[in-house]
Amino acid sequence: MLKRIALPLIATVACAGGAFKDQARDAMPSKQAISMGSPPSQPQASSTSGSSTIAQNSTAGDRSQFHDLTVAVAVVFNVPTAAFLDLLRHVVEDYDPTSCDATSCTWGPGSDPLSRVDYKLVVSRDADGVSFDWALSGAVKPGTNFIVFASGVATPGPQRNHGSGKFKIDFDEAANLAIFGDPAQDKQATGSMDVTAYSNVGPAKLEVTFMGARDDKQPTQRNNILYTYANDTTGGGDLDFAMHNTTTGDRFSVHSRWKNDGRGRADVAGLGSGYDISLSECWGPAPFIVTYFSSSLKIVVSPWGGPDSGAKTQCAYSPAAFSPKSP
């Protein structure tokens, strides 16, 4: 799908407004600017490498499941987002626009012969005189009714691939074009992902609201998800995410913090039909062995419950800091 969007926007007409064209190219968001960080990771390690002072009949001493979950959450966000942003950069950097004036440039409309959709990207100067507004739209051939399914505002930073801004991808609008999954197989992406703020000018930060996302295990169910990520000046990070299954009513949140050397802590809360639980897990540097575990559920229900184990003094962060988010 991404290649089919990129090919269409090859320009065939040289245009004026070269200065604006170059400015617009530099301003467009990049995967370097919009990336959710996570703790260092490595292949699954044996739990026998845990400290001999930790009781081996408890969660402490095992591989940290919430370290791995934090890494997985970042990957799930970063991979498709990076692919989409690479597409935008590819279009504006590798091809000339079809038309330009002093304050805007348009790439397309167009498509490769095998694509059922024509695409168009419009970049214009924002009213603040510094930022750039952009909108990506599509129309099912041979029609000309273009539907905007992604748009944003980008502010260039002091150097290439650095900047700030916001953008939104509306998967429900894109469903009219069938470009994010196959609706016939009930695999079409749903809802809207709103990156309400991003910046990698200084320590990176990112705020995301994803409403109405299709559940990956139960396609008929929908989730609202909130993410907040912030890097720190020492190379550590803070990832706070919360999910609300609007079909079942279940809620789940994880607030993870980690140091540059990989040590970290996750404070987790879950609320649903028949359960209300909170837990904290701390882990050490690679191979990321649990050093402390405490759960409001003391019976063993992996990964949620079990007796307290390890020591709070081994935590890289203290005290607990549960997510305040409620999507």
mmCIF file of C-alpha atoms in Angstrom:
data_model
loop_
_atom_site.group_PDB
_atom_site.id
_atom_site.type_symbol
_atom_site.label_atom_id
_atom_site.label_comp_id
_atom_site.label_asym_id
_atom_site.label_seq_id
_atom_site.Cartn_x
_atom_site.Cartn_y
_atom_site.Cartn_z
ATOM 1 C CA MET A 1 0.000 0.000 0.000
ATOM 2 C CA LEU A 2 2.727 2.464 0.877
ATOM 3 C CA LYS A 3 4.504 1.973 -2.440
ATOM 4 C CA ARG A 4 1.243 2.580 -4.252
ATOM 5 C CA ILE A 5 0.875 5.911 -2.506
ATOM 6 C CA ALA A 6 4.462 6.944 -3.201
ATOM 7 C CA LEU A 7 4.459 6.130 -6.913
ATOM 8 C CA PRO A 8 1.411 8.232 -7.673
ATOM 9 C CA LEU A 9 2.931 11.458 -6.575
ATOM 10 C CA ILE A 10 5.784 11.573 -9.081
ATOM 11 C CA ALA A 11 5.679 15.058 -10.512
ATOM 12 C CA THR A 12 5.827 15.700 -14.209
ATOM 13 C CA VAL A 13 5.831 19.484 -14.190
ATOM 14 C CA ALA A 14 8.626 21.743 -12.969
ATOM 15 C CA CYS A 15 7.319 24.568 -10.821
ATOM 16 C CA ALA A 16 8.110 27.960 -9.469
ATOM 17 C CA GLY A 17 8.321 28.672 -5.778
ATOM 18 C CA GLY A 18 11.554 26.758 -5.376
ATOM 19 C CA ALA A 19 12.394 28.410 -2.071
ATOM 20 C CA PHE A 20 9.068 27.398 -0.566
ATOM 21 C CA LYS A 21 9.441 23.896 -1.980
ATOM 22 C CA ASP A 22 12.745 23.423 -0.163
ATOM 23 C CA GLN A 23 11.336 24.849 3.070
ATOM 24 C CA ALA A 24 8.340 22.535 2.871
ATOM 25 C CA ARG A 25 10.589 19.538 2.339
ATOM 26 C CA ASP A 26 12.648 20.338 5.414
ATOM 27 C CA ALA A 27 9.560 20.874 7.568
ATOM 28 C CA MET A 28 7.750 17.606 6.910
ATOM 29 C CA PRO A 29 7.727 15.270 9.930
ATOM 30 C CA SER A 30 10.237 12.426 10.017
ATOM 31 C CA LYS A 31 10.481 9.139 11.875
ATOM 32 C CA GLN A 32 13.446 10.601 13.758
ATOM 33 C CA ALA A 33 11.182 13.302 15.195
ATOM 34 C CA ILE A 34 8.249 11.000 15.920
ATOM 35 C CA SER A 35 9.578 7.895 17.621
ATOM 36 C CA MET A 36 8.527 6.366 20.914
ATOM 37 C CA GLY A 37 11.554 5.347 22.955
ATOM 38 C CA SER A 38 11.813 2.254 25.143
ATOM 39 C CA PRO A 39 14.318 0.579 27.459
ATOM 40 C CA PRO A 40 17.281 -1.225 25.898
ATOM 41 C CA SER A 41 16.334 -4.732 24.816
ATOM 42 C CA GLN A 42 17.989 -8.041 24.028
ATOM 43 C CA PRO A 43 16.882 -11.613 23.316
ATOM 44 C CA GLN A 44 15.083 -13.506 26.058
ATOM 45 C CA ALA A 45 17.507 -14.430 28.810
ATOM 46 C CA SER A 46 17.484 -17.246 31.331
ATOM 47 C CA SER A 47 16.144 -16.330 34.761
ATOM 48 C CA THR A 48 19.018 -18.204 36.393
ATOM 49 C CA SER A 49 21.164 -15.096 35.964
ATOM 50 C CA GLY A 50 19.213 -13.315 38.697
ATOM 51 C CA SER A 51 20.848 -12.398 41.975
ATOM 52 C CA SER A 52 21.307 -15.298 44.392
ATOM 53 C CA THR A 53 19.875 -13.094 47.151
ATOM 54 C CA ILE A 54 16.450 -13.082 45.452
ATOM 55 C CA ALA A 55 13.999 -15.834 46.311
ATOM 56 C CA GLN A 56 13.675 -18.115 43.298
ATOM 57 C CA ASN A 57 10.086 -19.161 44.107
ATOM 58 C CA SER A 58 8.733 -15.671 43.372
ATOM 59 C CA THR A 59 8.490 -13.294 40.431
ATOM 60 C CA ALA A 60 11.747 -11.637 41.456
ATOM 61 C CA GLY A 61 14.594 -13.409 39.703
ATOM 62 C CA ASP A 62 12.602 -13.999 36.510
ATOM 63 C CA ARG A 63 12.831 -12.131 33.240
ATOM 64 C CA SER A 64 10.835 -8.882 33.485
ATOM 65 C CA GLN A 65 7.586 -9.203 31.561
ATOM 66 C CA PHE A 66 6.774 -5.518 31.850
ATOM 67 C CA HIS A 67 10.161 -4.454 30.508
ATOM 68 C CA ASP A 68 9.345 -6.568 27.453
ATOM 69 C CA LEU A 69 5.812 -5.162 27.261
ATOM 70 C CA THR A 70 7.165 -1.595 27.285
ATOM 71 C CA VAL A 71 9.505 -2.412 24.398
ATOM 72 C CA ALA A 72 6.666 -4.092 22.486
ATOM 73 C CA VAL A 73 4.330 -1.101 22.889
ATOM 74 C CA ALA A 74 6.965 1.216 21.424
ATOM 75 C CA VAL A 75 7.571 -1.132 18.479
ATOM 76 C CA VAL A 76 3.846 -1.455 17.724
ATOM 77 C CA PHE A 77 3.588 2.337 17.514
ATOM 78 C CA ASN A 78 6.914 3.050 15.807
ATOM 79 C CA VAL A 79 6.919 0.574 12.908
ATOM 80 C CA PRO A 80 3.713 1.594 11.071
ATOM 81 C CA THR A 81 4.162 5.261 11.980
ATOM 82 C CA ALA A 82 7.716 5.261 10.607
ATOM 83 C CA ALA A 83 6.508 3.632 7.382
ATOM 84 C CA PHE A 84 3.887 6.342 6.902
ATOM 85 C CA LEU A 85 6.344 9.152 7.674
ATOM 86 C CA ASP A 86 8.955 7.644 5.359
ATOM 87 C CA LEU A 87 6.318 7.827 2.650
ATOM 88 C CA LEU A 88 5.755 11.541 3.222
ATOM 89 C CA ARG A 89 9.485 12.266 3.219
ATOM 90 C CA HIS A 90 9.939 10.120 0.112
ATOM 91 C CA VAL A 91 7.284 12.068 -1.769
ATOM 92 C CA VAL A 92 8.550 15.558 -0.971
ATOM 93 C CA GLU A 93 12.269 14.762 -1.178
ATOM 94 C CA ASP A 94 12.470 12.447 -4.188
ATOM 95 C CA TYR A 95 9.978 14.151 -6.492
ATOM 96 C CA ASP A 96 9.211 17.675 -7.578
ATOM 97 C CA PRO A 97 5.729 19.042 -6.958
ATOM 98 C CA THR A 98 3.299 19.372 -9.837
ATOM 99 C CA SER A 99 2.538 22.976 -8.919
ATOM 100 C CA CYS A 100 3.788 25.670 -6.545
ATOM 101 C CA ASP A 101 3.195 29.283 -5.686
ATOM 102 C CA ALA A 102 4.755 31.530 -3.055
ATOM 103 C CA THR A 103 2.959 29.850 -0.138
ATOM 104 C CA SER A 104 2.041 26.301 -1.170
ATOM 105 C CA CYS A 105 3.077 23.273 -3.200
ATOM 106 C CA THR A 106 1.047 20.328 -4.455
ATOM 107 C CA TRP A 107 2.358 16.854 -5.235
ATOM 108 C CA GLY A 108 -0.008 14.896 -7.482
ATOM 109 C CA PRO A 109 -2.760 13.989 -8.013
ATOM 110 C CA GLY A 110 -1.717 10.780 -9.624
ATOM 111 C CA SER A 111 -1.114 7.067 -9.212
ATOM 112 C CA ASP A 112 0.595 4.082 -10.740
ATOM 113 C CA PRO A 113 -1.481 2.132 -13.277
ATOM 114 C CA LEU A 114 -2.285 -0.718 -10.862
ATOM 115 C CA SER A 115 -3.492 1.497 -8.027
ATOM 116 C CA ARG A 116 -7.228 1.995 -7.614
ATOM 117 C CA VAL A 117 -6.651 5.318 -5.844
ATOM 118 C CA ASP A 118 -5.135 8.645 -6.907
ATOM 119 C CA TYR A 119 -3.281 10.578 -4.203
ATOM 120 C CA LYS A 120 -2.527 14.235 -3.577
ATOM 121 C CA LEU A 121 -0.274 15.948 -1.021
ATOM 122 C CA VAL A 122 -0.652 19.684 -0.377
ATOM 123 C CA VAL A 123 1.814 21.634 1.788
ATOM 124 C CA SER A 124 1.123 25.285 2.600
ATOM 125 C CA ARG A 125 2.537 27.914 4.904
ATOM 126 C CA ASP A 126 0.701 28.184 8.210
ATOM 127 C CA ALA A 127 -0.812 31.486 9.326
ATOM 128 C CA ASP A 128 1.957 31.847 11.927
ATOM 129 C CA GLY A 129 4.488 32.283 9.104
ATOM 130 C CA VAL A 130 6.807 29.655 10.587
ATOM 131 C CA SER A 131 5.005 26.319 10.456
ATOM 132 C CA PHE A 132 3.674 24.344 7.504
ATOM 133 C CA ASP A 133 0.240 22.768 7.114
ATOM 134 C CA TRP A 134 0.027 19.547 5.135
ATOM 135 C CA ALA A 135 -2.788 17.286 3.966
ATOM 136 C CA LEU A 136 -2.714 13.907 2.220
ATOM 137 C CA SER A 137 -5.863 12.895 0.346
ATOM 138 C CA GLY A 138 -7.033 10.174 -2.004
ATOM 139 C CA ALA A 139 -9.782 9.555 -4.547
ATOM 140 C CA VAL A 140 -10.961 6.250 -5.981
ATOM 141 C CA LYS A 141 -10.369 6.195 -9.734
ATOM 142 C CA PRO A 142 -11.742 7.565 -11.961
ATOM 143 C CA GLY A 143 -13.364 9.951 -9.508
ATOM 144 C CA THR A 144 -12.045 13.317 -8.373
ATOM 145 C CA ASN A 145 -13.695 13.471 -4.940
ATOM 146 C CA PHE A 146 -10.532 13.608 -2.823
ATOM 147 C CA ILE A 147 -10.849 12.537 0.807
ATOM 148 C CA VAL A 148 -8.307 13.910 3.280
ATOM 149 C CA PHE A 149 -7.241 11.053 5.555
ATOM 150 C CA ALA A 150 -4.040 12.493 7.049
ATOM 151 C CA SER A 151 -3.101 16.059 7.923
ATOM 152 C CA GLY A 152 -0.866 17.999 10.253
ATOM 153 C CA VAL A 153 1.150 21.049 11.174
ATOM 154 C CA ALA A 154 4.957 20.844 11.138
ATOM 155 C CA THR A 155 7.476 23.314 12.528
ATOM 156 C CA PRO A 156 11.059 22.829 11.331
ATOM 157 C CA GLY A 157 13.820 22.594 13.921
ATOM 158 C CA PRO A 158 17.339 24.014 13.853
ATOM 159 C CA GLN A 159 18.685 21.012 11.934
ATOM 160 C CA ARG A 160 17.434 18.444 9.450
ATOM 161 C CA ASN A 161 15.088 15.725 10.763
ATOM 162 C CA HIS A 162 14.445 17.776 13.894
ATOM 163 C CA GLY A 163 11.225 19.614 14.514
ATOM 164 C CA SER A 164 7.893 19.723 16.281
ATOM 165 C CA GLY A 165 4.221 19.728 15.461
ATOM 166 C CA LYS A 166 1.158 17.525 15.356
ATOM 167 C CA PHE A 167 -0.750 15.354 12.876
ATOM 168 C CA LYS A 168 -3.750 13.071 12.552
ATOM 169 C CA ILE A 169 -4.481 9.917 10.558
ATOM 170 C CA ASP A 170 -8.205 9.213 10.168
ATOM 171 C CA PHE A 171 -8.543 5.506 9.444
ATOM 172 C CA ASP A 172 -12.322 5.728 9.169
ATOM 173 C CA GLU A 173 -11.971 8.235 6.323
ATOM 174 C CA ALA A 174 -9.247 6.077 4.782
ATOM 175 C CA ALA A 175 -11.645 3.116 4.870
ATOM 176 C CA ASN A 176 -13.521 4.794 2.014
ATOM 177 C CA LEU A 177 -10.350 4.251 -0.017
ATOM 178 C CA ALA A 178 -9.531 0.774 1.391
ATOM 179 C CA ILE A 179 -5.848 1.653 1.823
ATOM 180 C CA PHE A 180 -5.204 0.585 5.447
ATOM 181 C CA GLY A 181 -6.170 -3.076 5.423
ATOM 182 C CA ASP A 182 -8.830 -5.156 3.730
ATOM 183 C CA PRO A 183 -12.401 -4.338 4.818
ATOM 184 C CA ALA A 184 -13.659 -7.497 3.091
ATOM 185 C CA GLN A 185 -11.616 -9.570 5.569
ATOM 186 C CA ASP A 186 -12.524 -7.359 8.548
ATOM 187 C CA LYS A 187 -8.913 -6.199 8.782
ATOM 188 C CA GLN A 188 -9.389 -2.533 7.939
ATOM 189 C CA ALA A 189 -7.755 -0.182 10.457
ATOM 190 C CA THR A 190 -10.358 1.864 12.316
ATOM 191 C CA GLY A 191 -10.614 5.024 14.385
ATOM 192 C CA SER A 192 -8.283 7.985 14.325
ATOM 193 C CA MET A 193 -4.733 8.414 15.593
ATOM 194 C CA ASP A 194 -4.069 11.969 16.730
ATOM 195 C CA VAL A 195 -0.444 12.827 17.488
ATOM 196 C CA THR A 196 -1.335 15.901 19.511
ATOM 197 C CA ALA A 197 2.275 16.948 20.073
ATOM 198 C CA TYR A 198 5.718 15.785 19.019
ATOM 199 C CA SER A 199 9.182 17.271 19.269
ATOM 200 C CA ASN A 200 12.788 16.171 19.091
ATOM 201 C CA VAL A 201 14.159 19.679 19.508
ATOM 202 C CA GLY A 202 15.885 18.947 22.798
ATOM 203 C CA PRO A 203 14.784 15.797 24.677
ATOM 204 C CA ALA A 204 12.205 13.968 22.571
ATOM 205 C CA LYS A 205 8.566 13.999 23.618
ATOM 206 C CA LEU A 206 5.395 12.594 22.131
ATOM 207 C CA GLU A 207 1.687 12.656 22.972
ATOM 208 C CA VAL A 208 -0.796 10.424 21.134
ATOM 209 C CA THR A 209 -4.538 9.808 21.330
ATOM 210 C CA PHE A 210 -5.887 6.826 19.369
ATOM 211 C CA MET A 211 -9.682 6.572 19.494
ATOM 212 C CA GLY A 212 -11.697 3.646 18.160
ATOM 213 C CA ALA A 213 -8.788 1.353 17.284
ATOM 214 C CA ARG A 214 -9.704 -2.169 16.210
ATOM 215 C CA ASP A 215 -8.696 -4.742 18.828
ATOM 216 C CA ASP A 216 -6.008 -7.006 17.362
ATOM 217 C CA LYS A 217 -7.419 -10.141 19.033
ATOM 218 C CA GLN A 218 -11.153 -9.374 18.866
ATOM 219 C CA PRO A 219 -11.764 -7.457 15.603
ATOM 220 C CA THR A 220 -15.326 -6.499 16.565
ATOM 221 C CA GLN A 221 -14.110 -4.714 19.693
ATOM 222 C CA ARG A 222 -12.728 -1.167 19.843
ATOM 223 C CA ASN A 223 -10.090 0.456 22.035
ATOM 224 C CA ASN A 224 -9.273 4.007 23.032
ATOM 225 C CA ILE A 225 -5.546 4.406 23.744
ATOM 226 C CA LEU A 226 -3.478 7.248 25.180
ATOM 227 C CA TYR A 227 0.324 7.445 24.979
ATOM 228 C CA THR A 228 2.769 9.921 26.461
ATOM 229 C CA TYR A 229 6.507 9.495 25.947
ATOM 230 C CA ALA A 230 9.355 11.709 27.122
ATOM 231 C CA ASN A 231 13.095 11.216 26.867
ATOM 232 C CA ASP A 232 15.416 12.710 29.462
ATOM 233 C CA THR A 233 18.803 14.356 29.132
ATOM 234 C CA THR A 234 20.644 11.271 30.431
ATOM 235 C CA GLY A 235 19.223 8.835 27.871
ATOM 236 C CA GLY A 236 16.488 7.334 30.010
ATOM 237 C CA GLY A 237 12.806 7.658 29.338
ATOM 238 C CA ASP A 238 9.212 7.690 30.535
ATOM 239 C CA LEU A 239 6.355 5.921 28.711
ATOM 240 C CA ASP A 240 2.827 6.199 30.050
ATOM 241 C CA PHE A 241 0.038 4.446 28.169
ATOM 242 C CA ALA A 242 -3.530 3.528 28.982
ATOM 243 C CA MET A 243 -6.144 1.535 27.085
ATOM 244 C CA HIS A 244 -9.924 1.388 27.426
ATOM 245 C CA ASN A 245 -11.794 -1.368 25.616
ATOM 246 C CA THR A 246 -15.024 0.503 24.918
ATOM 247 C CA THR A 247 -16.787 -2.750 23.995
ATOM 248 C CA THR A 248 -16.093 -4.676 27.215
ATOM 249 C CA GLY A 249 -15.364 -1.735 29.508
ATOM 250 C CA ASP A 250 -11.987 -3.174 30.552
ATOM 251 C CA ARG A 251 -9.217 -0.697 31.370
ATOM 252 C CA PHE A 252 -5.459 -1.197 31.530
ATOM 253 C CA SER A 253 -2.547 1.182 32.085
ATOM 254 C CA VAL A 254 1.229 0.940 32.373
ATOM 255 C CA HIS A 255 3.600 3.697 33.435
ATOM 256 C CA SER A 256 7.192 2.661 32.700
ATOM 257 C CA ARG A 257 10.342 4.577 33.580
ATOM 258 C CA TRP A 258 13.890 3.531 32.778
ATOM 259 C CA LYS A 259 17.491 4.637 33.125
ATOM 260 C CA ASN A 260 20.099 4.807 30.387
ATOM 261 C CA ASP A 261 21.642 1.528 31.608
ATOM 262 C CA GLY A 262 18.325 -0.329 31.236
ATOM 263 C CA ARG A 263 17.187 -0.390 34.867
ATOM 264 C CA GLY A 264 13.526 0.472 35.162
ATOM 265 C CA ARG A 265 10.147 0.251 36.802
ATOM 266 C CA ALA A 266 6.581 -0.328 35.615
ATOM 267 C CA ASP A 267 3.499 0.538 37.653
ATOM 268 C CA VAL A 268 0.459 -1.241 36.255
ATOM 269 C CA ALA A 269 -3.281 -1.004 36.873
ATOM 270 C CA GLY A 270 -6.163 -3.031 35.480
ATOM 271 C CA LEU A 271 -9.912 -2.720 35.930
ATOM 272 C CA GLY A 272 -12.576 -4.917 34.400
ATOM 273 C CA SER A 273 -15.410 -7.324 34.992
ATOM 274 C CA GLY A 274 -14.522 -9.169 38.171
ATOM 275 C CA TYR A 275 -11.102 -7.644 38.794
ATOM 276 C CA ASP A 276 -9.415 -4.479 40.030
ATOM 277 C CA ILE A 277 -5.668 -4.853 40.348
ATOM 278 C CA SER A 278 -2.496 -2.834 40.690
ATOM 279 C CA LEU A 279 1.102 -3.977 40.699
ATOM 280 C CA SER A 280 4.646 -2.672 40.556
ATOM 281 C CA GLU A 281 7.639 -4.358 38.983
ATOM 282 C CA CYS A 282 11.272 -3.210 39.007
ATOM 283 C CA TRP A 283 14.043 -4.683 36.885
ATOM 284 C CA GLY A 284 17.797 -4.440 36.640
ATOM 285 C CA PRO A 285 20.060 -3.799 33.646
ATOM 286 C CA ALA A 286 20.422 -6.442 30.920
ATOM 287 C CA PRO A 287 19.308 -9.210 31.010
ATOM 288 C CA PHE A 288 16.438 -7.299 32.709
ATOM 289 C CA ILE A 289 15.755 -9.543 35.672
ATOM 290 C CA VAL A 290 12.986 -8.587 38.105
ATOM 291 C CA THR A 291 14.426 -7.143 41.312
ATOM 292 C CA TYR A 292 11.143 -6.269 43.024
ATOM 293 C CA PHE A 293 7.513 -7.268 42.557
ATOM 294 C CA SER A 294 4.376 -6.342 44.466
ATOM 295 C CA SER A 295 0.758 -6.931 43.498
ATOM 296 C CA SER A 296 -2.597 -6.246 45.100
ATOM 297 C CA LEU A 297 -3.465 -9.806 44.035
ATOM 298 C CA LYS A 298 -1.317 -12.167 46.097
ATOM 299 C CA ILE A 299 -2.276 -15.410 44.368
ATOM 300 C CA VAL A 300 -0.173 -16.476 41.391
ATOM 301 C CA VAL A 301 -1.926 -15.362 38.204
ATOM 302 C CA SER A 302 0.918 -14.574 35.783
ATOM 303 C CA PRO A 303 1.821 -11.847 35.096
ATOM 304 C CA TRP A 304 -0.610 -10.039 37.360
ATOM 305 C CA GLY A 305 -0.532 -11.723 40.727
ATOM 306 C CA GLY A 306 1.759 -13.342 43.210
ATOM 307 C CA PRO A 307 3.396 -12.759 46.549
ATOM 308 C CA ASP A 308 5.644 -9.768 47.067
ATOM 309 C CA SER A 309 9.280 -10.527 46.316
ATOM 310 C CA GLY A 310 12.626 -8.795 46.040
ATOM 311 C CA ALA A 311 13.326 -5.475 47.731
ATOM 312 C CA LYS A 312 12.094 -1.938 47.079
ATOM 313 C CA THR A 313 15.637 -0.706 47.627
ATOM 314 C CA GLN A 314 16.633 -2.395 44.364
ATOM 315 C CA CYS A 315 14.225 -0.237 42.344
ATOM 316 C CA ALA A 316 15.701 2.407 40.049
ATOM 317 C CA TYR A 317 12.647 4.578 40.766
ATOM 318 C CA SER A 318 10.636 5.073 43.928
ATOM 319 C CA PRO A 319 7.847 5.498 44.903
ATOM 320 C CA ALA A 320 5.227 4.018 42.580
ATOM 321 C CA ALA A 321 3.695 6.365 40.000
ATOM 322 C CA PHE A 322 0.569 4.941 38.388
ATOM 323 C CA SER A 323 -0.844 6.387 35.200
ATOM 324 C CA PRO A 324 -3.448 9.134 35.669
ATOM 325 C CA LYS A 325 -4.750 8.595 32.128
ATOM 326 C CA SER A 326 -8.359 7.621 31.459
ATOM 327 C CA PRO A 327 -9.044 7.181 27.735
#
